[in-house]
PDB file of C-alpha atoms in Angstrom:
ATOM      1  CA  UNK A   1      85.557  70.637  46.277  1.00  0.00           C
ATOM      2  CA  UNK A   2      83.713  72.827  48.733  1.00  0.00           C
ATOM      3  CA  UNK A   3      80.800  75.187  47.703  1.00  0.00           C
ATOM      4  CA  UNK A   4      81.446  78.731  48.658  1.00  0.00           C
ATOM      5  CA  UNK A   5      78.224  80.451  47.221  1.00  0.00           C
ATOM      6  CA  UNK A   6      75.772  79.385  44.555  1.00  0.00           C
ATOM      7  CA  UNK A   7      73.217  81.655  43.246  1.00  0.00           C
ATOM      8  CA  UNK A   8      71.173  81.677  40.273  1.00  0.00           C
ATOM      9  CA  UNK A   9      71.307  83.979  37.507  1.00  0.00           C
ATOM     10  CA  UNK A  10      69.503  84.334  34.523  1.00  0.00           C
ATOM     11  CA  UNK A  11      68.317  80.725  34.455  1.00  0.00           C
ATOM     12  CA  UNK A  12      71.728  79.419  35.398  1.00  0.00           C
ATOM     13  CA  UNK A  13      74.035  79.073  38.630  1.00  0.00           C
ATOM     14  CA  UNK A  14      76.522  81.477  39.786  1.00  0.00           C
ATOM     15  CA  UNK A  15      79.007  79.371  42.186  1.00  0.00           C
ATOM     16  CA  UNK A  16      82.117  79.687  43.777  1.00  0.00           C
ATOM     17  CA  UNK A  17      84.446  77.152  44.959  1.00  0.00           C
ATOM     18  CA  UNK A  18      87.168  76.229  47.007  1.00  0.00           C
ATOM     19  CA  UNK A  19      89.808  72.927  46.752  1.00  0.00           C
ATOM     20  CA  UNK A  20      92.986  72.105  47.835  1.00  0.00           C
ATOM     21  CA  UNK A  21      95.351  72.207  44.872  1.00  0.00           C
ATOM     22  CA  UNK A  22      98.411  70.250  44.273  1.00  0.00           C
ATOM     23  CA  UNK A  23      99.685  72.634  42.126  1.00  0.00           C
ATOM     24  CA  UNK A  24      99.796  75.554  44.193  1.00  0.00           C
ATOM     25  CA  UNK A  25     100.249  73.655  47.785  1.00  0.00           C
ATOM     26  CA  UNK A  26      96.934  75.727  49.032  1.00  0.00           C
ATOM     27  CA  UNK A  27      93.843  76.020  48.514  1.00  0.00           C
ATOM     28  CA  UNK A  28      92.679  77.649  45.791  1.00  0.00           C
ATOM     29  CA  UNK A  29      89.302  79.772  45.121  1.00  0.00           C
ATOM     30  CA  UNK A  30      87.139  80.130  41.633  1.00  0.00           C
ATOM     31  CA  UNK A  31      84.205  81.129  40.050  1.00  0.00           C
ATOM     32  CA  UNK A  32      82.163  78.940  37.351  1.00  0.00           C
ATOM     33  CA  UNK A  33      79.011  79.825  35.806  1.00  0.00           C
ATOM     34  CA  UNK A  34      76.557  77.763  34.525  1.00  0.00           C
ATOM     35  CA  UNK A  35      74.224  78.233  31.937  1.00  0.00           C
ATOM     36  CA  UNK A  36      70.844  76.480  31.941  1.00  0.00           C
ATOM     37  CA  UNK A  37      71.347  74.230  29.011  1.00  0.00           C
ATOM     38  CA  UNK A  38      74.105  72.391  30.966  1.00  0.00           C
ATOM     39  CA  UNK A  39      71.287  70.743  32.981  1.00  0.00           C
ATOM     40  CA  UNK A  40      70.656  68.337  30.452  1.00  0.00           C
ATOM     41  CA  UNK A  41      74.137  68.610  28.335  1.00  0.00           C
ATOM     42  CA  UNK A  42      77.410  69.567  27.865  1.00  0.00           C
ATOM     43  CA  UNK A  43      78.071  72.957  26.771  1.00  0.00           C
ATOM     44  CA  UNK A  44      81.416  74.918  25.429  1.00  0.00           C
ATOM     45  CA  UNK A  45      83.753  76.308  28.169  1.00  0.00           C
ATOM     46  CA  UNK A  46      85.314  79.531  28.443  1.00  0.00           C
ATOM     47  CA  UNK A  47      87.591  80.265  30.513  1.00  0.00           C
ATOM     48  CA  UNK A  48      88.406  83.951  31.783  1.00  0.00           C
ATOM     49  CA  UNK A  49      91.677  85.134  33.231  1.00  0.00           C
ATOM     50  CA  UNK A  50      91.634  88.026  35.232  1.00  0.00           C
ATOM     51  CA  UNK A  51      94.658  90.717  35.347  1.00  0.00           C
ATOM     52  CA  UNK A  52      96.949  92.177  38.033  1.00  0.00           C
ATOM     53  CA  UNK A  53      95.483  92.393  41.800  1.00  0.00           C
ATOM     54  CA  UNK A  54      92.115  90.787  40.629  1.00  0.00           C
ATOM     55  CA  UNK A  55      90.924  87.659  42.298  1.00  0.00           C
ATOM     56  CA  UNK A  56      87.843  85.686  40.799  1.00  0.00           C
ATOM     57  CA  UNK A  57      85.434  87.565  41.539  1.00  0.00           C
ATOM     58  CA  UNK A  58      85.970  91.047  39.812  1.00  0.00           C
ATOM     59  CA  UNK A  59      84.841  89.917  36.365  1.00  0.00           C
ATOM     60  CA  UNK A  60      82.035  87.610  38.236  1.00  0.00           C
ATOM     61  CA  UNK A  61      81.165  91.313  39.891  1.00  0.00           C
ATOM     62  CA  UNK A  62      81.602  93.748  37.361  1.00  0.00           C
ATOM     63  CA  UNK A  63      82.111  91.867  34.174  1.00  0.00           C
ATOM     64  CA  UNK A  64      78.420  91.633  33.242  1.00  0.00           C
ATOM     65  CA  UNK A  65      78.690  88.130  31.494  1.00  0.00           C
ATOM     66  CA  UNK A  66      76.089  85.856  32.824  1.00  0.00           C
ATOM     67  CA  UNK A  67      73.078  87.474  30.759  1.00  0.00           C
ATOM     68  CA  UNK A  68      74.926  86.983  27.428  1.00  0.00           C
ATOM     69  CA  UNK A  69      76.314  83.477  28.885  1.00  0.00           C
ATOM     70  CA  UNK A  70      72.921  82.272  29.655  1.00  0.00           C
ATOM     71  CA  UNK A  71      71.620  83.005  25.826  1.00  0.00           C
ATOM     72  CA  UNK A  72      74.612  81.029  24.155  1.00  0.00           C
ATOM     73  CA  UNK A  73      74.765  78.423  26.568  1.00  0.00           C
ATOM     74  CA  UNK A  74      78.448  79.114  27.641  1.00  0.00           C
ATOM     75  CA  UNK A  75      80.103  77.690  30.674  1.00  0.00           C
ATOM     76  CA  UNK A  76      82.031  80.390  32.158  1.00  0.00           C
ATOM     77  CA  UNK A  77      85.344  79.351  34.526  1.00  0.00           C
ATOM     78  CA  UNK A  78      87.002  82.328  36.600  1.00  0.00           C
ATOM     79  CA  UNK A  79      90.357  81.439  38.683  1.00  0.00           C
ATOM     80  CA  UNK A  80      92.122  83.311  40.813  1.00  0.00           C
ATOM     81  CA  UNK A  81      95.396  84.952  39.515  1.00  0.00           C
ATOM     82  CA  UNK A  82      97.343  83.765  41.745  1.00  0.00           C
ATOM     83  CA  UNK A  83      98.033  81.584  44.940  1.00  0.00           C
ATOM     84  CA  UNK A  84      96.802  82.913  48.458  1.00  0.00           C
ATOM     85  CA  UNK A  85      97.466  81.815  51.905  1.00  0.00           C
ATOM     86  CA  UNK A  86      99.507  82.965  55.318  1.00  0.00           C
ATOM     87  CA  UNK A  87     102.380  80.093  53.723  1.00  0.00           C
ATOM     88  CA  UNK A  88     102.402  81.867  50.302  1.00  0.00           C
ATOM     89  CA  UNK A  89     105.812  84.262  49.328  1.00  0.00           C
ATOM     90  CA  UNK A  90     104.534  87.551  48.456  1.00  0.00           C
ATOM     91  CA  UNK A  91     105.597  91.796  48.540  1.00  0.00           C
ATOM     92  CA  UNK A  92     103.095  93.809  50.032  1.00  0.00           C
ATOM     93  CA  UNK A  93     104.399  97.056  48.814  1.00  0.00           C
ATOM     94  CA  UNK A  94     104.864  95.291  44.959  1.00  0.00           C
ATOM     95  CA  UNK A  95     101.542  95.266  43.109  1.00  0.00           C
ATOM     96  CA  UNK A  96     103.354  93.683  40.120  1.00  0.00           C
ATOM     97  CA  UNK A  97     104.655  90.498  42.028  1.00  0.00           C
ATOM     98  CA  UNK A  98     103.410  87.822  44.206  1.00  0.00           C
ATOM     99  CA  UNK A  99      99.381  87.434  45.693  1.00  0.00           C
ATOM    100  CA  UNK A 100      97.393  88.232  42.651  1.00  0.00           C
ATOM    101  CA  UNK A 101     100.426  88.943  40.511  1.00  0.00           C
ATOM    102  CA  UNK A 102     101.064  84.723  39.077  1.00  0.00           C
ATOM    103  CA  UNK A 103     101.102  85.803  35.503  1.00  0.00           C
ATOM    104  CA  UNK A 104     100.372  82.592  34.576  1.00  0.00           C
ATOM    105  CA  UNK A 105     103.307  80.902  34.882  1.00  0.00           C
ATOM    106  CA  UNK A 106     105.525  78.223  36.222  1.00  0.00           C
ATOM    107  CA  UNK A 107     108.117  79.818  38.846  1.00  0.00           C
ATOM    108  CA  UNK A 108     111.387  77.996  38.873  1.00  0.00           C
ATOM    109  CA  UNK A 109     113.500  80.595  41.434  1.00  0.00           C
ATOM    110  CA  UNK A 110     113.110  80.402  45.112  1.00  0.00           C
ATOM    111  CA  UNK A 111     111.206  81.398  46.943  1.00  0.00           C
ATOM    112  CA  UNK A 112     108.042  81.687  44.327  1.00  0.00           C
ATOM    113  CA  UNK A 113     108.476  78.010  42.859  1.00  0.00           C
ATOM    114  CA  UNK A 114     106.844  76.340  45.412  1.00  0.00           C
ATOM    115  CA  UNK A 115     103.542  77.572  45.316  1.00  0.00           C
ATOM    116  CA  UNK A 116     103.079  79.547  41.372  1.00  0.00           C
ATOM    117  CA  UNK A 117     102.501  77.088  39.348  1.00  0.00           C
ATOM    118  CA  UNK A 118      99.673  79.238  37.654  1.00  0.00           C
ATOM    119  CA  UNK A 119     100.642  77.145  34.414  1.00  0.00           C
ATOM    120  CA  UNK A 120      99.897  74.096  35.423  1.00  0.00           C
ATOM    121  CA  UNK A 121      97.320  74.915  37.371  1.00  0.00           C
ATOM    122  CA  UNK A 122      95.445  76.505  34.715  1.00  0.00           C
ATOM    123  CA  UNK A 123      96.389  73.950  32.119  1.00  0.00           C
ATOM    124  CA  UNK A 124      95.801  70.775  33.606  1.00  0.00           C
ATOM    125  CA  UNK A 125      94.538  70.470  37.140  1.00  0.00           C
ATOM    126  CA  UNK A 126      91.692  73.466  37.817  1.00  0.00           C
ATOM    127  CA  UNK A 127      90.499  71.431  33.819  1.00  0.00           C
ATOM    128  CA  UNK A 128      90.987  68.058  35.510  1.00  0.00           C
ATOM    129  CA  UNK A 129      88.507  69.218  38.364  1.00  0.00           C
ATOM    130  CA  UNK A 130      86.062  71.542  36.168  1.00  0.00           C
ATOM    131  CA  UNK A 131      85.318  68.457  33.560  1.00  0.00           C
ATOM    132  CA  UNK A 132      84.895  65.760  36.533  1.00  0.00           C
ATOM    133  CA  UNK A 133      82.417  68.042  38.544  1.00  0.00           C
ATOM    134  CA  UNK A 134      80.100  70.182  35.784  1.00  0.00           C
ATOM    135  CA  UNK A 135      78.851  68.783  32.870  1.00  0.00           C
ATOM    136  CA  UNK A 136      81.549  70.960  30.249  1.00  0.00           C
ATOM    137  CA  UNK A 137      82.064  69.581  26.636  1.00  0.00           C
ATOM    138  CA  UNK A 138      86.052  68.981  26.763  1.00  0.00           C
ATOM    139  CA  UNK A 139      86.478  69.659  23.038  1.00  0.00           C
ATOM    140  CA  UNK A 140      85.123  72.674  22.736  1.00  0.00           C
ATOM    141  CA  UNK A 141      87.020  75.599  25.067  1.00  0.00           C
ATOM    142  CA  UNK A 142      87.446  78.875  24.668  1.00  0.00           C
ATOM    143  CA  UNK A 143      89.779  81.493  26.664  1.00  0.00           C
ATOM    144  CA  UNK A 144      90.095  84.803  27.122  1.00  0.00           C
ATOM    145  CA  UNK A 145      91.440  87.531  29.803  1.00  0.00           C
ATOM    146  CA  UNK A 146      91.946  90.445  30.805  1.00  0.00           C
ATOM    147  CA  UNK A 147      95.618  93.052  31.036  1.00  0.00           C
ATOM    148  CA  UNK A 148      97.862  90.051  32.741  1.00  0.00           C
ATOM    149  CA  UNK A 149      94.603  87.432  32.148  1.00  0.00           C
ATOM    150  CA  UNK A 150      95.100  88.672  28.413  1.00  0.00           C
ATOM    151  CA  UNK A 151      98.776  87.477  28.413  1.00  0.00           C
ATOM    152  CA  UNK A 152      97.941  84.115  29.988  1.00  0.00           C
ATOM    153  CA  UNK A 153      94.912  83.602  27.896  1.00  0.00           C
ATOM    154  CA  UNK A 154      96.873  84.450  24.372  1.00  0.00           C
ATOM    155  CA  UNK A 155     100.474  82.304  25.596  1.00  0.00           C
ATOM    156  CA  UNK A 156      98.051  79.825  27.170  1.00  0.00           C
ATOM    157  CA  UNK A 157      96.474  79.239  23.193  1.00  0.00           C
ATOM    158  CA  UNK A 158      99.622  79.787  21.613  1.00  0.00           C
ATOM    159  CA  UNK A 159     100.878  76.585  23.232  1.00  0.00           C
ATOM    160  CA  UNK A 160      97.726  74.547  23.486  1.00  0.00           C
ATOM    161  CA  UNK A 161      96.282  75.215  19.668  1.00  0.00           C
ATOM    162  CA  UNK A 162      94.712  71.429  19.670  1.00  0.00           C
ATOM    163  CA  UNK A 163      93.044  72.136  22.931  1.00  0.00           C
ATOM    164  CA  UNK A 164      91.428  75.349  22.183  1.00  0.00           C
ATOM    165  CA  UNK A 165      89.176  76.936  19.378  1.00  0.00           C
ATOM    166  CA  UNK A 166      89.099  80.308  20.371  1.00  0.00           C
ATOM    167  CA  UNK A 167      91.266  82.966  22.234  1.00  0.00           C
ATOM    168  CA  UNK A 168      90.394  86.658  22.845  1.00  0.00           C
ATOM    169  CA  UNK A 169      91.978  89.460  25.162  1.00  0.00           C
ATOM    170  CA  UNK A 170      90.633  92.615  26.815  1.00  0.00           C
ATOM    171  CA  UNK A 171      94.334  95.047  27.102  1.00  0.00           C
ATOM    172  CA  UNK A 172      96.758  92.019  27.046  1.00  0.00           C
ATOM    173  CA  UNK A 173     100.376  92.551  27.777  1.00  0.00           C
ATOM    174  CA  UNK A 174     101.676  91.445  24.769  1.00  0.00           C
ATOM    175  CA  UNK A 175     105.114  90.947  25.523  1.00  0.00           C
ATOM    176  CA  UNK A 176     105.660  91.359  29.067  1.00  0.00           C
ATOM    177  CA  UNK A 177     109.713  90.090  28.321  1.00  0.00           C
ATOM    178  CA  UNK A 178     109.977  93.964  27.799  1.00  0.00           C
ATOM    179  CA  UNK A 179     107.312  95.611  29.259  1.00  0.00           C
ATOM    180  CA  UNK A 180     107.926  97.644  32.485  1.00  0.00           C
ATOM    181  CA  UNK A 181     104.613  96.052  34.326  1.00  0.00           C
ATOM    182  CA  UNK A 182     106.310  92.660  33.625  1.00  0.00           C
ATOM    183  CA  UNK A 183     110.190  92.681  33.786  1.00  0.00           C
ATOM    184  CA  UNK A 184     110.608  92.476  36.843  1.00  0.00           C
ATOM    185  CA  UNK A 185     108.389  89.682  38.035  1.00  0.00           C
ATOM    186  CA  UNK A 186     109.702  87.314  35.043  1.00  0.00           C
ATOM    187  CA  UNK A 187     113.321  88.144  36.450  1.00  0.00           C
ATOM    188  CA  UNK A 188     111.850  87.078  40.019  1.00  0.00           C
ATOM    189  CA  UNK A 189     109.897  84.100  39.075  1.00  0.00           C
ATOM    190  CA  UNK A 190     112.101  82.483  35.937  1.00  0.00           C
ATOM    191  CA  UNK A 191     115.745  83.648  36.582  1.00  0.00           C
ATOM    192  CA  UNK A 192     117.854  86.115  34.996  1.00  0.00           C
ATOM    193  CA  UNK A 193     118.031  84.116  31.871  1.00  0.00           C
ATOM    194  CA  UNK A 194     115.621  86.005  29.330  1.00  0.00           C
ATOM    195  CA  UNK A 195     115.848  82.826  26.692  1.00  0.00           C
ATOM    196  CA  UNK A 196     113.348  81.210  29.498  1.00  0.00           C
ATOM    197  CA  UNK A 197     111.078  83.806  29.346  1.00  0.00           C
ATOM    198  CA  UNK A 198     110.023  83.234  25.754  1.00  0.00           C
ATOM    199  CA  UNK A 199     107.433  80.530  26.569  1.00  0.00           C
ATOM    200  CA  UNK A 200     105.732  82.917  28.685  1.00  0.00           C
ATOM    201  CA  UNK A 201     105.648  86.249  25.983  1.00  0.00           C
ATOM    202  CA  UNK A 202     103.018  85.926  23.293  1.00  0.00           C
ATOM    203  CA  UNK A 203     105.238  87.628  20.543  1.00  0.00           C
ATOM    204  CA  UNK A 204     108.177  85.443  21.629  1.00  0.00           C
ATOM    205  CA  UNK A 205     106.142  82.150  20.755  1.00  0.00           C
ATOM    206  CA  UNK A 206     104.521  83.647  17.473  1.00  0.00           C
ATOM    207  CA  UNK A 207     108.863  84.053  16.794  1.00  0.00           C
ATOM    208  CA  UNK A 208     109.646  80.572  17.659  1.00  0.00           C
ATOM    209  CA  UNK A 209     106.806  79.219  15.656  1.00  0.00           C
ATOM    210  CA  UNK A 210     103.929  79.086  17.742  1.00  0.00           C
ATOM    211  CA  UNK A 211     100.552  79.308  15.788  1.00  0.00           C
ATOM    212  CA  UNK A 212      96.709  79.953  16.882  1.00  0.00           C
ATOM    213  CA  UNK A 213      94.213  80.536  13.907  1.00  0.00           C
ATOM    214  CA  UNK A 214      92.910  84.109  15.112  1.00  0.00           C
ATOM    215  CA  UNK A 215      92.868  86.568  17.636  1.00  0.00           C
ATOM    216  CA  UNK A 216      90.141  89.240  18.475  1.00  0.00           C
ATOM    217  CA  UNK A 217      91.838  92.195  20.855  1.00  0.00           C
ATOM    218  CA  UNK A 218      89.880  95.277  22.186  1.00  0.00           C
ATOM    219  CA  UNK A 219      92.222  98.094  23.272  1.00  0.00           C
ATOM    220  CA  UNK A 220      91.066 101.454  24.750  1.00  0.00           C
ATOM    221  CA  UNK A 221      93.133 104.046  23.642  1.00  0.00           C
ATOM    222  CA  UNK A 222      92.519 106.329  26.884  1.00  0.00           C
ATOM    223  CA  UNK A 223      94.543 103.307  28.789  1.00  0.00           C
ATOM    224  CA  UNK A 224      96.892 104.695  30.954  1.00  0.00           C
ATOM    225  CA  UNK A 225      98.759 101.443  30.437  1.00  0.00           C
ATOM    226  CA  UNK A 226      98.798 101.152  27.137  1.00  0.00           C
ATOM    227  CA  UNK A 227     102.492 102.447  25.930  1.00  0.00           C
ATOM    228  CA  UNK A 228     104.313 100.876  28.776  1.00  0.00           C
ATOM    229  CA  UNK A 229     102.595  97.649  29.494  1.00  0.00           C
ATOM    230  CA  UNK A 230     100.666  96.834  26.781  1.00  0.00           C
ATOM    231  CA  UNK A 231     101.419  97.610  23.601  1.00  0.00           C
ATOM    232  CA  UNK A 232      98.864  95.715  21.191  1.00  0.00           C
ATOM    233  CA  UNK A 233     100.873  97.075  17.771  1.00  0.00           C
ATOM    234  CA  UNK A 234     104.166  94.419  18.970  1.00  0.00           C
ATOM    235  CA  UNK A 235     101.521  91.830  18.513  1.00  0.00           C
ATOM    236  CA  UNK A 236      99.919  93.022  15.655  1.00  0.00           C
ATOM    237  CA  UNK A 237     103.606  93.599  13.872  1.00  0.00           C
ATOM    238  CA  UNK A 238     104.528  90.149  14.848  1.00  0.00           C
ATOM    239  CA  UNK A 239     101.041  88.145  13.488  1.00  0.00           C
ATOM    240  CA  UNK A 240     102.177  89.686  10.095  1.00  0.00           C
ATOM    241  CA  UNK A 241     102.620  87.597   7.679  1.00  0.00           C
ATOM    242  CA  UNK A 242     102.259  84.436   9.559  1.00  0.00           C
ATOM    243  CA  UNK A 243      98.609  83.615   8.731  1.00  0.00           C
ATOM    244  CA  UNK A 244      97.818  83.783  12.607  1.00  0.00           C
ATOM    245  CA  UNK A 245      94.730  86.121  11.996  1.00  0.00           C
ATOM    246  CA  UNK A 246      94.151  88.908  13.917  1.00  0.00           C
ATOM    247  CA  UNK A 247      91.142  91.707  15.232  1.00  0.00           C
ATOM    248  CA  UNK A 248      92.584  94.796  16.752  1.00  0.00           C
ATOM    249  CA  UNK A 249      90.099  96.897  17.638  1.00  0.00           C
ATOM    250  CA  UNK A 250      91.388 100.419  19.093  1.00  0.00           C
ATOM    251  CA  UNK A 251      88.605 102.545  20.909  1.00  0.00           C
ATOM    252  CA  UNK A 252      88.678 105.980  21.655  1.00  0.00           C
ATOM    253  CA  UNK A 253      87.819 107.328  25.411  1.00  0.00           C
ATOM    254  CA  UNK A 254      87.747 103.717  26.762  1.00  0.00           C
ATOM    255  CA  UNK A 255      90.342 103.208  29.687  1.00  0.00           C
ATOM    256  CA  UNK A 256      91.836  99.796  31.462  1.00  0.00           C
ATOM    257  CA  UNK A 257      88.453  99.198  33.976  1.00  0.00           C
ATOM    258  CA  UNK A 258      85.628  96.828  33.886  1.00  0.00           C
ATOM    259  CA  UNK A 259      83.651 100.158  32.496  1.00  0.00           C
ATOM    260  CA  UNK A 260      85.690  99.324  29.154  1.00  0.00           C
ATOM    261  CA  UNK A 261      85.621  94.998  29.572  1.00  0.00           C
ATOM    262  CA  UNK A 262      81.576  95.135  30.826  1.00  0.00           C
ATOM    263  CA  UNK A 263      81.019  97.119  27.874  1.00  0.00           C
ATOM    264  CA  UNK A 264      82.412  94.743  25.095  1.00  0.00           C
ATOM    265  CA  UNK A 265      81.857  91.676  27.274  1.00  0.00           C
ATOM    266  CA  UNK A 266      78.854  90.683  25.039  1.00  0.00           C
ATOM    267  CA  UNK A 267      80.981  90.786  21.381  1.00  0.00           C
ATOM    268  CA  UNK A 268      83.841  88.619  22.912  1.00  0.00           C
ATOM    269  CA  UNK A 269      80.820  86.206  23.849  1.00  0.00           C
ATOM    270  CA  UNK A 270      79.339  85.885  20.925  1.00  0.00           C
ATOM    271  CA  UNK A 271      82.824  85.954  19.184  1.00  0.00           C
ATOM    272  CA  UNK A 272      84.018  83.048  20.845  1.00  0.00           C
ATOM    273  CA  UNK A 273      80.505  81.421  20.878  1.00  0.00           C
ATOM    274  CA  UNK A 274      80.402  81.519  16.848  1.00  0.00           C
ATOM    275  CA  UNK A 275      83.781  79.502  17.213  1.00  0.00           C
ATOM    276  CA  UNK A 276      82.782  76.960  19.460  1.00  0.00           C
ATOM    277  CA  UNK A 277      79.629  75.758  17.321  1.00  0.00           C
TER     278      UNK A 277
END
């Protein structure tokens, strides 16, 4: 692992990091803060995906975390979204697919299934690495996102409910198997074959029996996104009746920038950190 930056914030470190990951056949960048009390113990992790065309450091920029962080004694992880690298497949003109575009997946077509393996890079090695380096209390994580980083956190929980206590989004795309931001880069990365797409599509698990105990969802209604790509109401329409519990909170005026994630930053914080114990 090689140390990028380190800087310390509110009692705590700010660092970035670099490793080589088997996973993605690169190396591979994130962000971890920790809070003071993880000097002399483990502490909860939460882990943050970020959304389309975002890299690390936009929530460790703008997100406004680290105060809040600090207080509860939260461990806070930030990967990239996606592979990077002169070797990695991407389309420049395609904002939606490829370099910061992973969606949190595993690719299976050519030419994106060597190197997106967000999946398992999210699930089991960037953990592997975060637990063997910084003292993080392994039974007690948290996750939570942002637009695409909302998608990954909420599938990511749906199929890893032992693993994880608590799961929140900022403007998830709820069922990117339909949405226009998301169509076309599950066609490119999974194959024509919708049926594999399921296991990526929050709604599509909750269908095929996939349970998490709650979810807490902010939403701003002045989201330019919102009836396209996002779509909360699928979600909430699909929770119904299933005992998954869930907190949709709609907000007027608030659009789809770190303006409207900085600003409820602190509730999803103490949200999760009431969950962790």
């Amino acid at each position: 692992m090689k140390i990028i930056s380190q800087n310390t914030a509110f009692g705590g470190m700010q660092g970035v990091f670099a490793h080589e990951s088997r996973s993605c056949k690169g190396e591979m960048t994130f962000a971890v803060y920790l809070p003071p009390q993880a000097i002399n113990e483990p502490r909860p992790v939460l882990w943050y995906l970020s959304g389309l065309t975002c890299t690390h450091a936009n929530v460790m920029e703008k997100g406004e975390y680290r105060r809040m962080a600090s207080e509860l004694g939260l461990i806070v992880v930030c990967p990239d979204t996606s592979p990077r690298g002169p070797e990695v497949p991407d389309e420049l003109t395609n904002w939606q697919m490829g370099k910061g575009a992973g969606f949190y997946l595993d690719a299976t077509e050519e030419p994106w299934a060597e190197h997106y393996q967000m999946y398992s890079y999210i699930t089991e090695e960037l953990p592997a690495l975060i637990f063997e380096q910084f003292r993080a209390d392994r039974s007690r994580q948290g996750i939570f996102g942002h637009s695409m980083g909302g998608h990954g956190a909420m599938t990511i929980a749906l199929k890893n409910p032992e693993r994880f206590r608590s799961c929140s989004a900022f403007a998830p795309i709820v069922a990117p198997s339909s949405a226009d931001w998301s169509v076309g880069a599950f066609e490119k990365y999974l194959g024509a074959d919708k049926a594999t797409w399921r296991k990526y599509d929050s709604c599509a698990l909750v269908e095929d029996g996939a349970r998490f105990p709650e979810f807490l969802i902010d939403q701003g209604k002045a989201d330019s996104f919102l009836e396209n790509g996002l779509r909360p109401w699928l979600f909430e329409e699909t929770v119904r009746g299933t005992g998954i519990g869930l907190t949709l909170r709609m907000h007027e005026r608030y659009d789809h920038s770190y303006y409207f994630i900085s600003t409820f930053m602190d509730d999803h914080l103490k949200w999760h950190s009431e969950r962790l114990g």
